[in-house]
Short mmCIF file of C-alpha atoms and ligand atoms in Angstrom, two decimals:
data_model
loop_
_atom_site.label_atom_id
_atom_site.label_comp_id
_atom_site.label_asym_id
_atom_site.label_seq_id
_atom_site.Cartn_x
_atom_site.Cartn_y
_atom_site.Cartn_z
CA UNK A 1 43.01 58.23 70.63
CA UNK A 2 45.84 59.30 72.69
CA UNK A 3 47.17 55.54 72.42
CA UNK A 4 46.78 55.50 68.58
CA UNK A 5 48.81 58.99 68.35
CA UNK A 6 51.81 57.56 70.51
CA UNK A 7 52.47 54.67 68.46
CA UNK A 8 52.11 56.41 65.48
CA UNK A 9 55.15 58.85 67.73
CA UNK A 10 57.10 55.56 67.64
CA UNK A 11 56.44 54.48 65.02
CA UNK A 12 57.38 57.54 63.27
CA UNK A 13 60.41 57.72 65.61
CA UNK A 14 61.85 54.46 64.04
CA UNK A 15 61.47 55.05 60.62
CA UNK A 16 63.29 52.29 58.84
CA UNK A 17 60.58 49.78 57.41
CA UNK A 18 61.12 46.00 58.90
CA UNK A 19 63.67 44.35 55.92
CA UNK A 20 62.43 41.02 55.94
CA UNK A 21 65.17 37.97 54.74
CA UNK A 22 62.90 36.93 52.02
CA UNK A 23 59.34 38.34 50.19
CA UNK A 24 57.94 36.85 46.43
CA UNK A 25 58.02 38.96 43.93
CA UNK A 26 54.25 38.73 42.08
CA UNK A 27 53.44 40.89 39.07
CA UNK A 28 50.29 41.63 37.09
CA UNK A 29 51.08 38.21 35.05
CA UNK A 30 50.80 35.85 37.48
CA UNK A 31 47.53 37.91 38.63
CA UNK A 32 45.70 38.01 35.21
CA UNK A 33 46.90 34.31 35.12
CA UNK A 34 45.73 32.69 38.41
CA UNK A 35 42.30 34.77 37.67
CA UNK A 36 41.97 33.04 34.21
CA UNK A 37 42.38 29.82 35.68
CA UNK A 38 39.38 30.28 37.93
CA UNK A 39 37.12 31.06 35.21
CA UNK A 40 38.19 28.70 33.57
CA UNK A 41 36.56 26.25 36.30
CA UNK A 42 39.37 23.90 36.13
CA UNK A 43 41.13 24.61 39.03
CA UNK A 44 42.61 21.27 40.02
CA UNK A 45 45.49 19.50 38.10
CA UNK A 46 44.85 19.84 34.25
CA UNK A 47 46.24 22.20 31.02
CA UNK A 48 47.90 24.69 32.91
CA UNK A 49 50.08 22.23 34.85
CA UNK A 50 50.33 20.26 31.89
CA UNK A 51 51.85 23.53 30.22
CA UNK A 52 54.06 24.09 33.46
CA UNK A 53 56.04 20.76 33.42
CA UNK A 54 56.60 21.15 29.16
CA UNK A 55 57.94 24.54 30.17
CA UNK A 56 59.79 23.22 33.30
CA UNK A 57 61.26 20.58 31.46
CA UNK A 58 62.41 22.76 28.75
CA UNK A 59 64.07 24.86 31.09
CA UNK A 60 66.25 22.41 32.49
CA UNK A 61 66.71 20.30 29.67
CA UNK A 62 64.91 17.05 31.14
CA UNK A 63 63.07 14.61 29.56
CA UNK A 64 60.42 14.46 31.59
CA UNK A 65 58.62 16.93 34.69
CA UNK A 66 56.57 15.93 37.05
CA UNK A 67 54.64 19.05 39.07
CA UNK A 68 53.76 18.09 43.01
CA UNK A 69 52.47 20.28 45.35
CA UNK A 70 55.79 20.07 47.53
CA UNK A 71 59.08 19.52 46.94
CA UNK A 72 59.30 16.90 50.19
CA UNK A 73 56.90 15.30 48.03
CA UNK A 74 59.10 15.23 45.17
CA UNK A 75 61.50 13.80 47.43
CA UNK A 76 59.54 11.23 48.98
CA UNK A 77 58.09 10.09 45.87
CA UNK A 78 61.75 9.93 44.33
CA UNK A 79 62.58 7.49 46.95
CA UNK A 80 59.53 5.81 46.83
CA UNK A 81 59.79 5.32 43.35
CA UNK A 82 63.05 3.40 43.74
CA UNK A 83 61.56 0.88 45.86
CA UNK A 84 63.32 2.31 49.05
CA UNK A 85 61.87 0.84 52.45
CA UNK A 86 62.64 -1.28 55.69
CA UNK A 87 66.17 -2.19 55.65
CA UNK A 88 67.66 0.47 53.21
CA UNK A 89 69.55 2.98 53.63
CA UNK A 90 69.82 6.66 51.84
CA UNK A 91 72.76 9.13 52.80
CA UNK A 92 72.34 12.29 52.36
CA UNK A 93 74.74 15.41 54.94
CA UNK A 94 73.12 16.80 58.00
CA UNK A 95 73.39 19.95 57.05
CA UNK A 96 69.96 20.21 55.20
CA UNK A 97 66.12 20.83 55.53
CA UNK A 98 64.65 18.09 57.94
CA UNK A 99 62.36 17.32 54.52
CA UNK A 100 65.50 15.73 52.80
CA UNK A 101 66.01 12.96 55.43
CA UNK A 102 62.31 13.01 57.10
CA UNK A 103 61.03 11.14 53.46
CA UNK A 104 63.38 8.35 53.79
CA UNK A 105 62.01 7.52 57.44
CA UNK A 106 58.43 7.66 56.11
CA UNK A 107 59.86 5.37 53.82
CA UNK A 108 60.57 2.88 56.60
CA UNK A 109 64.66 3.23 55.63
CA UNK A 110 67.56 4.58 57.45
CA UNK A 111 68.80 8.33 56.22
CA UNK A 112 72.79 8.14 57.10
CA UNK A 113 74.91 11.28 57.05
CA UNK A 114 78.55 11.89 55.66
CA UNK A 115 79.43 15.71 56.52
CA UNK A 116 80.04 18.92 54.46
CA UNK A 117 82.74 20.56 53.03
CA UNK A 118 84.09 23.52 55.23
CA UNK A 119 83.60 25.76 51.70
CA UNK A 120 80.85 25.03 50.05
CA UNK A 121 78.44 23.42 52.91
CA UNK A 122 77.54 20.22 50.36
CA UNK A 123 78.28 17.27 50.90
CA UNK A 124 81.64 16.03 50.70
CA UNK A 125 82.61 13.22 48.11
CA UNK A 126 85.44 12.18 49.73
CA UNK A 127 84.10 11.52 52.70
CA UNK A 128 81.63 9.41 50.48
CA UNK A 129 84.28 7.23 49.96
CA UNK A 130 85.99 7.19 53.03
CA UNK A 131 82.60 6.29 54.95
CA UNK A 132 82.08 3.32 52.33
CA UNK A 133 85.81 1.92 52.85
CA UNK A 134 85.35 2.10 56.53
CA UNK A 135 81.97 1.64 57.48
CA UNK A 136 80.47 -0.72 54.99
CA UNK A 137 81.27 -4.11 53.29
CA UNK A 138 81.30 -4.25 49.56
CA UNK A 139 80.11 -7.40 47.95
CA UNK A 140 80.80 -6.45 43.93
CA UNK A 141 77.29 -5.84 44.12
CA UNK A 142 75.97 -3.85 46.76
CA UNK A 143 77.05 -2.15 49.45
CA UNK A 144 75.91 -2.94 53.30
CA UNK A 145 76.37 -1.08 56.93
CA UNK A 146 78.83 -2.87 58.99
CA UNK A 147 76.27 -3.93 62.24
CA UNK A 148 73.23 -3.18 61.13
CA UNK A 149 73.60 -4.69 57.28
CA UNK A 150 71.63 -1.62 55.98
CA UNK A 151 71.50 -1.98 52.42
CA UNK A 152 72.85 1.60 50.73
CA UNK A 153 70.52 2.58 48.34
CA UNK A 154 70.70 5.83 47.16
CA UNK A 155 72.40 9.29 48.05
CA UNK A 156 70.90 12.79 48.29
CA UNK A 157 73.24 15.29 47.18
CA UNK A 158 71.68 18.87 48.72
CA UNK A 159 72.67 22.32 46.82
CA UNK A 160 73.44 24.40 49.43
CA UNK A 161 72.14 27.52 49.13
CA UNK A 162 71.74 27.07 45.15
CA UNK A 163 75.02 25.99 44.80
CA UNK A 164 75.32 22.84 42.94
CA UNK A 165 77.10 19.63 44.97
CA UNK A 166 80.22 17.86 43.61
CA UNK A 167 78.18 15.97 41.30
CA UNK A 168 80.46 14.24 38.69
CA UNK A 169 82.68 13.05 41.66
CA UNK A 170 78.99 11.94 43.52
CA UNK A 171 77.79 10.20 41.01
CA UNK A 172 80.88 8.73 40.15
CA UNK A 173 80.90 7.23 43.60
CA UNK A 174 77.27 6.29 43.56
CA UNK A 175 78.06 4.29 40.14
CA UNK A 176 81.03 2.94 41.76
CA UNK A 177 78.94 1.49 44.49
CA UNK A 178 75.20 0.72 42.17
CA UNK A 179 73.50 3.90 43.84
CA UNK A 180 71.21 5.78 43.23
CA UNK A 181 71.58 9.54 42.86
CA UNK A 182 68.69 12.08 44.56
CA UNK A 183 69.30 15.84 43.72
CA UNK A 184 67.59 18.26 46.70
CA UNK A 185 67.66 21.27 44.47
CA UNK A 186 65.24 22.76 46.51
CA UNK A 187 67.59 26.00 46.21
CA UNK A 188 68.94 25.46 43.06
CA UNK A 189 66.27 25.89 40.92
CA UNK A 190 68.24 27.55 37.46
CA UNK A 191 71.85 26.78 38.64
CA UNK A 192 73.87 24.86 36.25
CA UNK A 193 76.97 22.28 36.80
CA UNK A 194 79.89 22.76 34.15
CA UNK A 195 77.50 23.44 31.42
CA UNK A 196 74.75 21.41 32.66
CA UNK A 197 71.26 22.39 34.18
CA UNK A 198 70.71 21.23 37.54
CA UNK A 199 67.82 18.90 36.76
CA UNK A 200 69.59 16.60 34.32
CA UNK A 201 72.53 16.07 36.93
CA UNK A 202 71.01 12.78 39.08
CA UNK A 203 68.30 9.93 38.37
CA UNK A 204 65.67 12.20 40.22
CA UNK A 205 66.01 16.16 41.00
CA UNK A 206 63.44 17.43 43.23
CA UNK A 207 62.85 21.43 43.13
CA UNK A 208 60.60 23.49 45.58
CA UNK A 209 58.24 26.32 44.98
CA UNK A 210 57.96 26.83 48.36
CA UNK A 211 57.20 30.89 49.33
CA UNK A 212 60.67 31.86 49.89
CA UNK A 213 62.55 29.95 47.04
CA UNK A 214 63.46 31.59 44.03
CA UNK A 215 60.51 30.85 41.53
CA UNK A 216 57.24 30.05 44.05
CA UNK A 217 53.60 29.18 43.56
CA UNK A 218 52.35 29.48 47.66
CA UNK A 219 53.52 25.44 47.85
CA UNK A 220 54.92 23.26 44.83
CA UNK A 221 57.05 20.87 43.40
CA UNK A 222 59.01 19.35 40.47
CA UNK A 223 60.45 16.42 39.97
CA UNK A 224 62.61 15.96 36.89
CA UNK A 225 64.35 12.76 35.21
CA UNK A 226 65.07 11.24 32.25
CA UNK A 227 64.10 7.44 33.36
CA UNK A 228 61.06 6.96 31.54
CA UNK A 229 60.54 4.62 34.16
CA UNK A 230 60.44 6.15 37.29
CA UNK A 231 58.76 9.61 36.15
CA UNK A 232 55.76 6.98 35.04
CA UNK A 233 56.29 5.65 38.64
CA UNK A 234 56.01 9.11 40.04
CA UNK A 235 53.31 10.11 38.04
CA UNK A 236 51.56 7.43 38.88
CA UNK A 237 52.40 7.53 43.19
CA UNK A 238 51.58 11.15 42.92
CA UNK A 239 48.26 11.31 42.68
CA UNK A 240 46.78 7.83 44.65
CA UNK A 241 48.26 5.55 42.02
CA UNK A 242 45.62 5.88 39.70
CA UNK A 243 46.67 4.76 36.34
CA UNK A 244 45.04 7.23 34.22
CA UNK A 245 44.97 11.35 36.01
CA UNK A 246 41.99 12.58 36.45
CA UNK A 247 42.18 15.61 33.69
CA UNK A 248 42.32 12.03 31.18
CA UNK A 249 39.45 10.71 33.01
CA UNK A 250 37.19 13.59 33.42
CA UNK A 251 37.84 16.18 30.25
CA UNK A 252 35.20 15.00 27.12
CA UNK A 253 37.45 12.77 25.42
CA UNK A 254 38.56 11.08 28.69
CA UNK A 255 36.64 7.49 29.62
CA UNK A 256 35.30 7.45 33.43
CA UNK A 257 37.43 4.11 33.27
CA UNK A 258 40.30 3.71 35.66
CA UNK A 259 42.58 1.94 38.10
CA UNK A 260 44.15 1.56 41.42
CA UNK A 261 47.67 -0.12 40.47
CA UNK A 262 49.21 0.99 43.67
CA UNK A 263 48.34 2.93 47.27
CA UNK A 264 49.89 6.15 45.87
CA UNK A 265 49.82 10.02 47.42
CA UNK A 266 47.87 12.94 47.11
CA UNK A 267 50.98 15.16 45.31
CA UNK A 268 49.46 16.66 42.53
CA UNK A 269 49.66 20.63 41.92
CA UNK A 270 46.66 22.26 41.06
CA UNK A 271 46.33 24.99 38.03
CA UNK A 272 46.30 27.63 40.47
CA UNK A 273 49.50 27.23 41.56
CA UNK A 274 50.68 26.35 38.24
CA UNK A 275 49.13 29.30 36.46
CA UNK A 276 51.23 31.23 39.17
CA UNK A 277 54.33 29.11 38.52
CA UNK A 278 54.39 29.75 34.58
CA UNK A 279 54.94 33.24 34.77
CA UNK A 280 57.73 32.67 37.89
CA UNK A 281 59.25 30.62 35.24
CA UNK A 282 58.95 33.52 32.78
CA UNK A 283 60.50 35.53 35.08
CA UNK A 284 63.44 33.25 37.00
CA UNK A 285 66.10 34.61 34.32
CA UNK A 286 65.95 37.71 35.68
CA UNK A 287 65.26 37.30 39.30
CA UNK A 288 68.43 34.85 39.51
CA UNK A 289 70.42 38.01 37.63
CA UNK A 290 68.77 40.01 40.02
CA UNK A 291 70.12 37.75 42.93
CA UNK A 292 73.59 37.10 41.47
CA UNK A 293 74.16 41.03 41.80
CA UNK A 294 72.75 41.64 45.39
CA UNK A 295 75.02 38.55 46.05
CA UNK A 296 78.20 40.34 44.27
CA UNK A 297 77.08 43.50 46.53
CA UNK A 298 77.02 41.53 49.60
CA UNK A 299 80.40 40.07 48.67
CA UNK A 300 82.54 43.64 48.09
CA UNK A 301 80.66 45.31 50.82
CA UNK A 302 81.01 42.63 53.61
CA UNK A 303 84.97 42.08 52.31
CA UNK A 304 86.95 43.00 55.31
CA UNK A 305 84.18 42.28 58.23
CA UNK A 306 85.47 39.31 60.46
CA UNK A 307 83.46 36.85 58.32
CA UNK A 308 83.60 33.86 56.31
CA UNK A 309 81.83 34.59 52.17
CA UNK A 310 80.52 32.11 50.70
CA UNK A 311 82.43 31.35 47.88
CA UNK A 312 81.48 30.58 44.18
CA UNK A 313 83.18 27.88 42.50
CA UNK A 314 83.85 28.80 38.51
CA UNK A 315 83.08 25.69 37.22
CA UNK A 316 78.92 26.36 38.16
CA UNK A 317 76.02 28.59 38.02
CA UNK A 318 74.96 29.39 41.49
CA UNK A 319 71.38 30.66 41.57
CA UNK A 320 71.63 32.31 45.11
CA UNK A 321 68.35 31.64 46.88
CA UNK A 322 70.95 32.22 50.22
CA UNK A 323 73.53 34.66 51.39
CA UNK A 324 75.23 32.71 54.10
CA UNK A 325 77.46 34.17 56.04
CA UNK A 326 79.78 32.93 59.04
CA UNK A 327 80.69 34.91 61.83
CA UNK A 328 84.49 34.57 62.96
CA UNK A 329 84.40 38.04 65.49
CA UNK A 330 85.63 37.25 69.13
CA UNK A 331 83.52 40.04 70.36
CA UNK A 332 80.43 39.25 69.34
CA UNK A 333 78.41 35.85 68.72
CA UNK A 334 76.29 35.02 65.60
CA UNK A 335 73.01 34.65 68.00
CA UNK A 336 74.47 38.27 68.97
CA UNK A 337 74.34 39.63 65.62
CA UNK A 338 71.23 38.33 64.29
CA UNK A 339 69.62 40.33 67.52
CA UNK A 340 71.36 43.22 66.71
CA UNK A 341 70.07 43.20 63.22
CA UNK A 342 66.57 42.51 64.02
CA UNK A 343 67.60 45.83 66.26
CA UNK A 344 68.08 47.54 63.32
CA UNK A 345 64.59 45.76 61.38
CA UNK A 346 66.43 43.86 59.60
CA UNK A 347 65.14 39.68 59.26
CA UNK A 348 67.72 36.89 59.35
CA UNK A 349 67.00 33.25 58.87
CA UNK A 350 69.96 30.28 59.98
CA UNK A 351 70.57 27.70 57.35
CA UNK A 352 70.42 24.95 58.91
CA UNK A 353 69.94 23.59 62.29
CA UNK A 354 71.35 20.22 61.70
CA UNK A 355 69.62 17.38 61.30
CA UNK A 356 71.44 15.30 64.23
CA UNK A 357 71.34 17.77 66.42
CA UNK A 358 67.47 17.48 66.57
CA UNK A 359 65.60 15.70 69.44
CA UNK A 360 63.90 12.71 66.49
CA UNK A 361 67.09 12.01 64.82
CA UNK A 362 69.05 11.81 67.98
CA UNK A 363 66.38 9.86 70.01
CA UNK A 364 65.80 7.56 66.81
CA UNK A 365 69.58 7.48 65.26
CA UNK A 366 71.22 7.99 68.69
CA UNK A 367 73.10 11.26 67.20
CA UNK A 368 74.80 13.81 69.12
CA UNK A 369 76.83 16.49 69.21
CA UNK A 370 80.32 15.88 67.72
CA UNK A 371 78.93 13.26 65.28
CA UNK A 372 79.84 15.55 62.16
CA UNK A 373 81.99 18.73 63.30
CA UNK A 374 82.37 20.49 60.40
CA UNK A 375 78.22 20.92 60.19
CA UNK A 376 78.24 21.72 63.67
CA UNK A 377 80.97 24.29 63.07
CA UNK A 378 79.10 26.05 60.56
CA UNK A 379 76.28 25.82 62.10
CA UNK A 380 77.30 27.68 64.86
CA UNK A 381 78.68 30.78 63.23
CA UNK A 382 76.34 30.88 59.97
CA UNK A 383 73.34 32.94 58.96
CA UNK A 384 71.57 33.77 55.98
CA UNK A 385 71.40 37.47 54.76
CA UNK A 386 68.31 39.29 53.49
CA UNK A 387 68.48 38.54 49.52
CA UNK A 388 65.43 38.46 47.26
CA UNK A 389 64.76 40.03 43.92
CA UNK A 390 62.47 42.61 45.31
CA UNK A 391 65.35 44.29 47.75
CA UNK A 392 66.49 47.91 46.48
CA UNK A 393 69.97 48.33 46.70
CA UNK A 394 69.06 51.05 49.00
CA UNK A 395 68.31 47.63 51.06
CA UNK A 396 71.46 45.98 50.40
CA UNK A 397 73.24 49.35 51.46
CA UNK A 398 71.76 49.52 54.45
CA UNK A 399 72.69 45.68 55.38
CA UNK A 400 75.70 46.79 54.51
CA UNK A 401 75.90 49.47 56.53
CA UNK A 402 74.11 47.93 59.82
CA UNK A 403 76.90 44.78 59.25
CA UNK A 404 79.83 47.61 59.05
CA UNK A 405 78.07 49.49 62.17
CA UNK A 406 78.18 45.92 64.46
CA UNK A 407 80.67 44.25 63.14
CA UNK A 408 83.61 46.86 62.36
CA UNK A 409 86.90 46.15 64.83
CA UNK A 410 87.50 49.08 66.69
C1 PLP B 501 62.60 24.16 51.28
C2 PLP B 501 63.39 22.91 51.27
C3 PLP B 501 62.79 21.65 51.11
C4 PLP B 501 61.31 21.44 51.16
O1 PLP B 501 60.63 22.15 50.21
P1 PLP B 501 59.03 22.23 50.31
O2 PLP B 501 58.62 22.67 48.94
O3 PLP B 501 58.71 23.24 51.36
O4 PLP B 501 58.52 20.88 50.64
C5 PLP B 501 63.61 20.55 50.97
N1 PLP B 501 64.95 20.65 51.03
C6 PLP B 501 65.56 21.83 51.22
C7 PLP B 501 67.05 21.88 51.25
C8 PLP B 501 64.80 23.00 51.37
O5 PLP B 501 65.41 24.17 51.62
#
């Protein structure tokens, strides 16, 4: 009794509620949806993800739309399905989600990393080519590693934050040199490129539905393309590399005939998750407007804090699933701040840790620290604001104001 009353005293005492950095926003639709779906008793992979990738592809403007439950399995299956393995190589920046490179080592290739732009944290195209001139040969045909005559494959351009990457001056290198192009648009989902829908920018784009992206559905994937080709090879890797799915095979006009044309994956998204990730579609419009203006808030209020913005290039449609921010103060540290913050209940989240600075990619790729500076840099000083479409802007105010209180010179 007497313990119960005291925390309730603290409790009480503090009475700002914990902030967190991200939370989904779920209405009544995707409720009345998901429910439908179980009564309908098809609850695995059948109309309503059918319905998902039409809508999904519509959206982005892509011929075709392949649902998985993850988007690292969108990106494995993207490399997969351009016959990636031993000897190949796939670069991609360090400055990413472990997923992005992780899927090319289950792949039995080599993930390589070129470093960032100090602006935009994607990667940086001319360090694309400088890496190629220096480190590679160039036959006319394809491109190898000098030493270990890796064959370069493919690149993975990452959208920081849900801003679109450099991608006419990626993909013009990656023609230059026969590559493949990889989108990780795991944060980009409804971001656009100088007109043009992220999703219809590489060969494959790979989106996540992950809990704290912009649209989610608990886990999920897309994959989007408009090779005919390889979305038939992802369909087909994505769910054991059956030849005919298993809505085909079971639903009344469907045949029980079917076969095993390769050792595929077990990718597929159910209806549950896609009867959630309709109505997140329904709604992305306005939770990316609803992000682009906490994002403008962040941006006026912060102005004049020792910190580095991120900054919005004109020529795209960032969708904002991060607020990173870089902390240039001499009195206090970024590890500093994000304690101080969580202080004041208010989550953080750092964006990213990276990738050769982490004990597998240093013991297996003999990384280490000075490798790629400008990641490192960054890395150091940056973390990721609270911004989700659910925040008040009594929330953003008082981020705002906790920043000003810290972070103010004297
Ligand atoms: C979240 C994320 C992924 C992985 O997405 P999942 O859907 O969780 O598999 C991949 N790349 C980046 C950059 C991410 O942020």
């Amino acid at each position: 009794m007497a313990k119960t009353e005291c925390s309730a005293t603290l409790e009480g005492r503090d009475s700002q509620p914990y902030l967190p950095f991200s939370a989904p926003s779920f209405g009544p639709q995707e409720k009345a949806e998901l429910i439908a779906a179980l009564e309908s008793d098809w609850v695995t992979t059948g109309p309503r993800t059918k319905r998902f990738e039409e809508e999904f592809a519509a959206m982005v403007g892509s011929q075709h739309a392949i649902a998985v439950n993850s988007c690292t399995a969108a990106l494995h299956l993207a490399v997969r399905a351009l016959n990636i393995g031993p000897g190949d190589v796939v670069i991609t920046t360090p400055f990413t989600f472990c997923a992005t490179a992780n899927v090319v080592v289950h792949c039995g290739a080599t993930p390589v990393f070129v470093d960032i732009l100090p602006g935009t944290y994607n990667l940086d195209p001319s360090r694309l080519w400088e890496w190629a001139a220096r480190g590679c040969h160039w036959n006319g045909s394809y491109l190898t590693v000098k030493g270990s005559g890796g064959r370069v494959r493919a690149v993975t351009a990452v959208d920081y934050a849900g801003q679109p990457c450099d991608m006419d001056e990626i993909n013009e290198w990656a023609q230059h040199y026969h590559l493949a192009v990889i989108e990780d648009a795991a944060h980009a989902v409804g971001a656009s490129y100088k007109g043009r829908s992220v999703g219809t920018l590489a060969d494959l784009s790979c989106f996540s539905f992950y809990a704290n992206k912009n649209m989610t559905t608990g886990e999920g994937g897309m994959l989007t393309t408009n090779h005919a080709g390889l979305a038939a090879q992802v369909r087909l890797l994505s769910l054991h590399g059956i030849s005919r799915d298993a809505w085909k095979r079971y639903a009344q006009e469907g045949s029980w005939q079917y076969d095993v044309e390769q050792p595929g994956y077990k990718y597929n998204l159910t209806d549950l998750a896609s009867a959630v990730g309709l109505h997140q579609l329904r709604k992305l419009p306005a939770f990316l407007a609803r992000r682009r203006m906490i994002a403008a808030k962040y941006s006026s209020g912060l102005a004049g804090l020792p910190l580095i913005l991120p900054s919005a290039l004109s020529d795209r449609v960032h969708a904002w699933h991060l607020f990173p921010v870089q902390v240039t103060s001499s009195r206090i540290s970024r590890n500093q701040l994000i304690k101080e913050l969580k202080q004041r209940r208010i989550g953080t989240s750092v964006h990213f840790l990276p990738l050769h600075l982490t004990t597998y990619y240093q013991r297996a790729f003999g990384h280490k620290r000075g490798d790629f500076p400008v990641s490192e840099e960054v890395y150091d000083r940056i973390l990721s604001l609270p911004l989700f479409p659910r925040m008040t802007d009594e929330d953003v105010d008082r981020v705002l104001a906790a920043m000003r209180d810290i972070l103010a010179e004297p």
